[in-house]
PDB file of C-alpha atoms and ligand atoms in Angstrom:
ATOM      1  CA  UNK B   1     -17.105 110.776  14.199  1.00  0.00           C
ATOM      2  CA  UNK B   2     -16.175 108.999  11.024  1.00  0.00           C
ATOM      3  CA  UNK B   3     -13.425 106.532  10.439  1.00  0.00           C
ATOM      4  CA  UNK B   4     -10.414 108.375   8.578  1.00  0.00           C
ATOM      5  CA  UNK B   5      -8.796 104.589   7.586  1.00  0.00           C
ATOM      6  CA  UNK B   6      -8.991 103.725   4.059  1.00  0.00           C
ATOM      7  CA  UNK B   7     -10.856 100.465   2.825  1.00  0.00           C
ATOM      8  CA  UNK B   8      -9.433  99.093  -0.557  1.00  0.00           C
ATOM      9  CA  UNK B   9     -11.542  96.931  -2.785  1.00  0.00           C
ATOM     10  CA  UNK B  10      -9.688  94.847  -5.572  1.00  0.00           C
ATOM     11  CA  UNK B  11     -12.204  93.442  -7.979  1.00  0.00           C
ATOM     12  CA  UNK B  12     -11.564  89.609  -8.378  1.00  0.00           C
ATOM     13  CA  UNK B  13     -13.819  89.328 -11.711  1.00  0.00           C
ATOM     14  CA  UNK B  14     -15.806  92.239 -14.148  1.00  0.00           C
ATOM     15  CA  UNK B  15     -18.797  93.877 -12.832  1.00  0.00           C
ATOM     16  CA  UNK B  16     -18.170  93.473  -9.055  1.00  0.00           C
ATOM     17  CA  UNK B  17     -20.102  96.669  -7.485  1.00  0.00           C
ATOM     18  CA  UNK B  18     -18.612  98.657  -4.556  1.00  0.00           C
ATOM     19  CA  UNK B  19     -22.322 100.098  -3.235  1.00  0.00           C
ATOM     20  CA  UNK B  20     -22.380 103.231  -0.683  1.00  0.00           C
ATOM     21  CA  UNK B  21     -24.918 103.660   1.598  1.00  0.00           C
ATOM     22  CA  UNK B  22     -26.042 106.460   3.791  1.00  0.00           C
ATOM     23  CA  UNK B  23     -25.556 107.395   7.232  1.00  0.00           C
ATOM     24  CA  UNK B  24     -28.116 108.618   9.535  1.00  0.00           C
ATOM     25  CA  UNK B  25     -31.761 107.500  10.265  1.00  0.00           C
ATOM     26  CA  UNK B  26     -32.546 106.427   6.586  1.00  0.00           C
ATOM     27  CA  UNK B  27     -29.779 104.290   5.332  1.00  0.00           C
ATOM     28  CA  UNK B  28     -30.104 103.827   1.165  1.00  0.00           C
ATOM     29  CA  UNK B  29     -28.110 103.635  -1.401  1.00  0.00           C
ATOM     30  CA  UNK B  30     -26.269 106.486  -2.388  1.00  0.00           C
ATOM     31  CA  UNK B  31     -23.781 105.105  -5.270  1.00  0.00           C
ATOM     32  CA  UNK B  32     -22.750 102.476  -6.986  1.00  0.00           C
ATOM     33  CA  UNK B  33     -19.779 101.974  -8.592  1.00  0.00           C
ATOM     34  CA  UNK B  34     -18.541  99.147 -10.798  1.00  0.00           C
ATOM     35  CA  UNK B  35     -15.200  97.373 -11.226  1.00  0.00           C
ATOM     36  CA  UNK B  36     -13.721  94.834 -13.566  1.00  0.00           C
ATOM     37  CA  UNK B  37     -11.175  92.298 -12.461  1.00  0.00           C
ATOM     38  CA  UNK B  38      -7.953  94.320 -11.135  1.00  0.00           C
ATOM     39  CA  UNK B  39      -9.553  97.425 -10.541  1.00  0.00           C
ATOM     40  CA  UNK B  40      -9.163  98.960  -7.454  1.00  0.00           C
ATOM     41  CA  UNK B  41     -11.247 101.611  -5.593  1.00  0.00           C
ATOM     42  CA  UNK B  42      -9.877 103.269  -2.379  1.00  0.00           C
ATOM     43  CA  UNK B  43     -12.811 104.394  -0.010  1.00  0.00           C
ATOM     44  CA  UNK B  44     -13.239 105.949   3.262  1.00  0.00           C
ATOM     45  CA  UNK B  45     -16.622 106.155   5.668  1.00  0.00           C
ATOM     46  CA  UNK B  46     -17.826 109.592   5.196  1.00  0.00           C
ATOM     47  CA  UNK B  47     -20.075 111.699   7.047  1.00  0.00           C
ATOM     48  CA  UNK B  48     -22.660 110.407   4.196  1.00  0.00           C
ATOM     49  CA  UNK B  49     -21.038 107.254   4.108  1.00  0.00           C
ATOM     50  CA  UNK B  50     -21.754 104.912   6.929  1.00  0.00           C
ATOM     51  CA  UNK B  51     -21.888 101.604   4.970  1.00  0.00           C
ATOM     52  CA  UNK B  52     -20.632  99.927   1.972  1.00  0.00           C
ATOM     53  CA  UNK B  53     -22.103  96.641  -0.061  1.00  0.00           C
ATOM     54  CA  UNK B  54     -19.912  94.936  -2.053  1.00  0.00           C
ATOM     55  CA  UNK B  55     -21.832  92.765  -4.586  1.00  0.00           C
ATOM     56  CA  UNK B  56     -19.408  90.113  -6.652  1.00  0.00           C
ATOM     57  CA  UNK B  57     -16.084  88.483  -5.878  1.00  0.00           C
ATOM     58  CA  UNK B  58     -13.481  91.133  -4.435  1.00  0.00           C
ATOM     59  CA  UNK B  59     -11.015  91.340  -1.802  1.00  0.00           C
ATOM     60  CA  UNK B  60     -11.601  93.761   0.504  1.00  0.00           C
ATOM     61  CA  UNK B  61      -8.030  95.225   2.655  1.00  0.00           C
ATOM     62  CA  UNK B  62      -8.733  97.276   5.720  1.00  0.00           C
ATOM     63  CA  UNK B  63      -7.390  97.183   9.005  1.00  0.00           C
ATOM     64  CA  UNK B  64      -9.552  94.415   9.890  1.00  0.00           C
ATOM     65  CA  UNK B  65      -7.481  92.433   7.321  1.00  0.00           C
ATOM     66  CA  UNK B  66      -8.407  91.200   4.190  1.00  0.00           C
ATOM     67  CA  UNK B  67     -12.110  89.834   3.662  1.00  0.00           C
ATOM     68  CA  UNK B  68     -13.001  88.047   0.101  1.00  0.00           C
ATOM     69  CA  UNK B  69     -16.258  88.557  -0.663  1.00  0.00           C
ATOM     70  CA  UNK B  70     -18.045  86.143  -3.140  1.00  0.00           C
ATOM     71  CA  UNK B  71     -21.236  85.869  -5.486  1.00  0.00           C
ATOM     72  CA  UNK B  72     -22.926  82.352  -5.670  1.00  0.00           C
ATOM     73  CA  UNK B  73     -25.918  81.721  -7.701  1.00  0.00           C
TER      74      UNK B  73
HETATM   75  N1  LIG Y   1     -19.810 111.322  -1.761  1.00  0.00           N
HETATM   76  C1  LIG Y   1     -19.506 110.114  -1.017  1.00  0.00           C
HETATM   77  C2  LIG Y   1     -19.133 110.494   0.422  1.00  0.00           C
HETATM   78  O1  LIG Y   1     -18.452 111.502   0.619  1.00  0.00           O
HETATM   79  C3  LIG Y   1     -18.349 109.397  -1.697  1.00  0.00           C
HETATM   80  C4  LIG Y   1     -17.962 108.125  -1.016  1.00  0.00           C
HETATM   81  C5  LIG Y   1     -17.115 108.040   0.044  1.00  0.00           C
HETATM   82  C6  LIG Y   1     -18.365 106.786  -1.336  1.00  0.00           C
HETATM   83  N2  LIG Y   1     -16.955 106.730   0.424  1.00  0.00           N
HETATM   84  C7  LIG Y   1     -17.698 105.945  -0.397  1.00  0.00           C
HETATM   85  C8  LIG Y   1     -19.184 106.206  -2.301  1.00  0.00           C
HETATM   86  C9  LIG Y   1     -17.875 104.540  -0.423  1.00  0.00           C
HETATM   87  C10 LIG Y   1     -19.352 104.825  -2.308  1.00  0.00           C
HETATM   88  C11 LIG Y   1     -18.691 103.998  -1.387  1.00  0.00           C
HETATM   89  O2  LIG Y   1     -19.519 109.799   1.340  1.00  0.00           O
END
């Protein structure tokens, strides 16, 4: 049911958020976690996990390639 691949998010500046959010007929926001520039989180999709927000300037690695997200105010 869920995806076993790994999704890597490098922070590209401090205080990018990596922001999970649940599977199933509700989907909220189930944690948050920050990183500053060169951190690194390694995530999968969960059976609780069906989404993920990233919220600040990252690049995200998967097997989709590599995505940069961005934050413009
Ligand atoms: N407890 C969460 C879960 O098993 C941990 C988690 C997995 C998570 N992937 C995530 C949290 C992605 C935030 C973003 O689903």
């Amino acid at each position: 049911m869920t995806n076993p691949d790994y999704i890597i998010i490098r922070a590209e500046e401090d205080g990018v958020h990596v922001i999970g959010l649940t599977r199933g007929t509700d989907t909220k926001f189930h944690h948050s976690e920050k990183l500053d520039t060169g951190e690194v989180m390694i995530a999968q999709f969960t059976e609780h996990t069906s989404a993920m927000k990233i919220r600040g300037k990252a690049k995200i690695y998967s097997t989709h390639g590599v995505v940069e997200s961005d934050f413009k105010k």
